[in-house]
Tab-separated table of C-alpha atoms in Angstrom:
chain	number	residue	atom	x	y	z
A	1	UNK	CA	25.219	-7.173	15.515
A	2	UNK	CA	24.410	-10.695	14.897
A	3	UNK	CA	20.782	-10.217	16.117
A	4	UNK	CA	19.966	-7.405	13.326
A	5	UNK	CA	21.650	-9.467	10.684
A	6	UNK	CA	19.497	-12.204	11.732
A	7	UNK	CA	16.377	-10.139	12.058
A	8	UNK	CA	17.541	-8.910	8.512
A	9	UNK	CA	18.183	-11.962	6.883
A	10	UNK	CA	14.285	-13.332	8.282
A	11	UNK	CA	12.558	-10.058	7.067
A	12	UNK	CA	14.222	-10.407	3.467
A	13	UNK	CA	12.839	-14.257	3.566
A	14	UNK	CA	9.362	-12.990	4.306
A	15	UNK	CA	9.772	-10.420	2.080
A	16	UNK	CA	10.938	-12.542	-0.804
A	17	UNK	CA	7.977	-15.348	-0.164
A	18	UNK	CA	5.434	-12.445	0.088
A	19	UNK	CA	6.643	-11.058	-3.203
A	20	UNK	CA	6.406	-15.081	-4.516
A	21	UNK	CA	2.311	-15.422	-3.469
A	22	UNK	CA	1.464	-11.791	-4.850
A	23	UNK	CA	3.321	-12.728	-8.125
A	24	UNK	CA	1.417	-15.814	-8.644
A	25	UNK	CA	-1.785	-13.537	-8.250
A	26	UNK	CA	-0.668	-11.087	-10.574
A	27	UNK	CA	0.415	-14.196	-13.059
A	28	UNK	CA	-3.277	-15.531	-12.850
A	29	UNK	CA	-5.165	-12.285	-13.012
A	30	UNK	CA	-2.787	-11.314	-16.418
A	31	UNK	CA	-3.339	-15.181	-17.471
A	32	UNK	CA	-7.630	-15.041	-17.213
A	33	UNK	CA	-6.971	-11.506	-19.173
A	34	UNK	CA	-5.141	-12.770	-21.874
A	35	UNK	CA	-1.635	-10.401	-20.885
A	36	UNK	CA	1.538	-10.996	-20.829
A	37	UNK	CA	3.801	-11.088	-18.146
A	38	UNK	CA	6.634	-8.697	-18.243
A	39	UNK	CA	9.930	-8.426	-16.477
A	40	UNK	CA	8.973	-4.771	-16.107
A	41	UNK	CA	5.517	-5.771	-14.585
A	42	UNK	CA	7.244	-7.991	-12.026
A	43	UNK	CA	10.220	-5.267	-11.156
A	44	UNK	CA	7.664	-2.491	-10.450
A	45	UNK	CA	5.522	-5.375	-8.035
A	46	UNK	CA	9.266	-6.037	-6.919
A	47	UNK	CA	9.665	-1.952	-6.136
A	48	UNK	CA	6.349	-1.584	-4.901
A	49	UNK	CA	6.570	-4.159	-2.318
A	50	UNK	CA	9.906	-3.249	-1.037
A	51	UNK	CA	8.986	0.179	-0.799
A	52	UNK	CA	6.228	-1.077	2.378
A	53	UNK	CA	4.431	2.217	1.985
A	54	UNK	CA	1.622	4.205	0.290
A	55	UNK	CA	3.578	5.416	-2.685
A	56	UNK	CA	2.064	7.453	-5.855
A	57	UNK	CA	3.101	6.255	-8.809
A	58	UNK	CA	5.835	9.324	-9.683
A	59	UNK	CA	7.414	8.131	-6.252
A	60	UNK	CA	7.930	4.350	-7.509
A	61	UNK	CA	8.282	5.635	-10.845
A	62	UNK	CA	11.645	7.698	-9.323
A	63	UNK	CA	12.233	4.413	-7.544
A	64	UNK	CA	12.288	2.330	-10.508
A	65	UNK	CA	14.662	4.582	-12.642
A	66	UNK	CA	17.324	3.750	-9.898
A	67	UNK	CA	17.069	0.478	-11.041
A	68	UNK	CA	16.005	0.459	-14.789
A	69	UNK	CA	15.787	3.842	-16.630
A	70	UNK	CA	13.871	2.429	-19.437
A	71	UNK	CA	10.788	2.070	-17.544
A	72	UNK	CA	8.100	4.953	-18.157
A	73	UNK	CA	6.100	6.698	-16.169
A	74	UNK	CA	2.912	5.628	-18.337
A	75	UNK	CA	4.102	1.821	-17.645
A	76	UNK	CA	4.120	2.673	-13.613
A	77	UNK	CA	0.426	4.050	-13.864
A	78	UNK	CA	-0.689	1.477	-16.501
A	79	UNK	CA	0.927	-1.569	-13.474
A	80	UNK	CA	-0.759	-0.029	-10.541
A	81	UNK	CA	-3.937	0.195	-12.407
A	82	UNK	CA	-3.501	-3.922	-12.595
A	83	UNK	CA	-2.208	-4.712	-9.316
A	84	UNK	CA	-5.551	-2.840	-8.172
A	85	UNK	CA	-7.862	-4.568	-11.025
A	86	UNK	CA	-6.290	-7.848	-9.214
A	87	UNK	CA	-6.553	-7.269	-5.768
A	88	UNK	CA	-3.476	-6.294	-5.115
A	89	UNK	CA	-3.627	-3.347	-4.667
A	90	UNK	CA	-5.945	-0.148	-3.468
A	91	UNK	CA	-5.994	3.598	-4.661
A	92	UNK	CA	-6.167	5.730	-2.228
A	93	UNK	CA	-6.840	9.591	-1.966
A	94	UNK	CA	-5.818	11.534	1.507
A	95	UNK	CA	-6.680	14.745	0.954
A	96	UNK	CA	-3.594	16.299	-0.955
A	97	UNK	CA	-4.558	15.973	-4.682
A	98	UNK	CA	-2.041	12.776	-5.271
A	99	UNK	CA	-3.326	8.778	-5.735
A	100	UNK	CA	-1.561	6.851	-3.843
A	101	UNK	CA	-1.523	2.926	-3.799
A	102	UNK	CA	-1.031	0.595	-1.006
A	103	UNK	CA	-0.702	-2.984	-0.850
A	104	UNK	CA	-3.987	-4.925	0.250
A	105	UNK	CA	-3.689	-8.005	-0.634
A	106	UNK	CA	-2.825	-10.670	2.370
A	107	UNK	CA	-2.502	-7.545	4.633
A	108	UNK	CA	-4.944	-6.946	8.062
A	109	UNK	CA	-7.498	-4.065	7.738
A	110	UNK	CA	-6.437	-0.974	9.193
A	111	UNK	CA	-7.196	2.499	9.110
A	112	UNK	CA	-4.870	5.651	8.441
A	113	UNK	CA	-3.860	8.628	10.729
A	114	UNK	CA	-2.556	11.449	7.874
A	115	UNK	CA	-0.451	14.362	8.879
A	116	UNK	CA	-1.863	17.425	7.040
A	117	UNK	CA	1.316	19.178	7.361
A	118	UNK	CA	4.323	16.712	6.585
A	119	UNK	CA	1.426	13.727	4.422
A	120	UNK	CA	2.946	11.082	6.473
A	121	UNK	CA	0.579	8.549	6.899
A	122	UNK	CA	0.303	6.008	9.879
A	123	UNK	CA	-1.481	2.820	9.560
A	124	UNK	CA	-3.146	1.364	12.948
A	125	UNK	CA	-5.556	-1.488	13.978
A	126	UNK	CA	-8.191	-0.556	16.894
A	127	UNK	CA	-10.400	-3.485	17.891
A	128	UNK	CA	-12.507	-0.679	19.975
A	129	UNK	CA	-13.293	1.149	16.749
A	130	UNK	CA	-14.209	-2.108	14.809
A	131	UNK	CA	-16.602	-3.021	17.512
A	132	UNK	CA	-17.947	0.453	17.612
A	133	UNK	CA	-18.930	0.782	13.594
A	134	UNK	CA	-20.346	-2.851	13.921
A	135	UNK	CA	-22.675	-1.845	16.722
A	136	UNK	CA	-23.590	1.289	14.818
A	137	UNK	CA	-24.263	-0.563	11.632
A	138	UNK	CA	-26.505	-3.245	13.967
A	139	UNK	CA	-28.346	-0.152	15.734
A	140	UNK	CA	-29.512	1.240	12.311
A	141	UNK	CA	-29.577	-2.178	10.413
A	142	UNK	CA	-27.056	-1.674	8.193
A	143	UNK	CA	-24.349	-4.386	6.707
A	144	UNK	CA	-21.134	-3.051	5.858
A	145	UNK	CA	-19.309	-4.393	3.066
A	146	UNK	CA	-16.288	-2.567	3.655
A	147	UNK	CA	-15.108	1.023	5.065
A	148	UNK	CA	-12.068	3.832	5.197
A	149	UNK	CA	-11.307	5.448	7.941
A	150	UNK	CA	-9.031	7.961	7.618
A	151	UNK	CA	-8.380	11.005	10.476
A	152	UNK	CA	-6.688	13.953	9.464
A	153	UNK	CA	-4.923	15.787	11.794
A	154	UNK	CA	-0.771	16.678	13.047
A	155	UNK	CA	1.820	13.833	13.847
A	156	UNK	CA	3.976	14.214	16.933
A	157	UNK	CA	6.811	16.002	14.935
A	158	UNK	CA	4.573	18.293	13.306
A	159	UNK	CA	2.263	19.222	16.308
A	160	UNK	CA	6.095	19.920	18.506
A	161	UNK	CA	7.063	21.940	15.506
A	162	UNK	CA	3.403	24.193	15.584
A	163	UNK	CA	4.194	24.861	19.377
A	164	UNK	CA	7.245	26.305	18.771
């Protein structure tokens, strides 16, 4: 028990001094565009880093009423629309008609596995694959700038459910 209050206790810490560097990012990028910094602005970076998933903004938008109701829907979108005009932050689309945004900034690239039957969405780092674009990209003399690579398919629960 003392362990996973430990473990707890260090993740929160991390957490919090995450939050810290990706405030002071947000503060500069609203600073250089002549914005202000809000309390509401820092609770939704606040939600949307606790939450340590791709969320769409109706699902942090639910989050956030928890916690303040008089935070709109039109202030969620109008945020995640600046965390990505900073860096923060990266719309994403996986197939099922819904943005969702996911924390980039100070985070390893990775690519997505996405369940077409539950939308859960798995984030994984493969050296292999890395390798394997770069050698395609030197084979047809190519530079990459950046990529997605996203693979559609069933997760483990959804595939033992379909062979039912």
């Amino acid at each position: 028990m003392q362990n996973e209050f430990e473990n707890h206790s260090q993740k929160e810490a991390a957490v919090k001094e995450t939050v810290k560097k990706e405030e002071t990012l947000l503060q500069e990028h609203i600073a250089k565009h002549h914005l202000k910094v809000t309390k509401e602005r820092s609770a939704i970076l606040q939600a949307f880093m606790e939450a340590q998933r791709h969320v769409t903004a109706e699902e942090l938008y639910r989050m956030m009423k928890e916690k303040d109701a008089s935070i709109g829907l039109a202030t969620i979108y109008r945020t995640l629309n600046l965390f990505c005009e900073c860096g923060l932050a990266e719309q994403r689309q996986f197939g099922d008609g819904h943005a969702r945004y996911e924390l980039i900034y100070n985070v390893n690239h990775h690519d997505h596995l996405v369940c077409t039957q539950c939308k859960k969405i798995i984030e994984f780092e493969n050296l292999d694959i890395e390798k394997l674009q770069e050698k395609v990209a030197r084979e047809n003399r190519f530079t990459i700038y950046s990529h997605k690579l996203e693979l559609y398919g069933l997760c483990s629960d959804c595939a033992k459910r379909a062979r039912r």
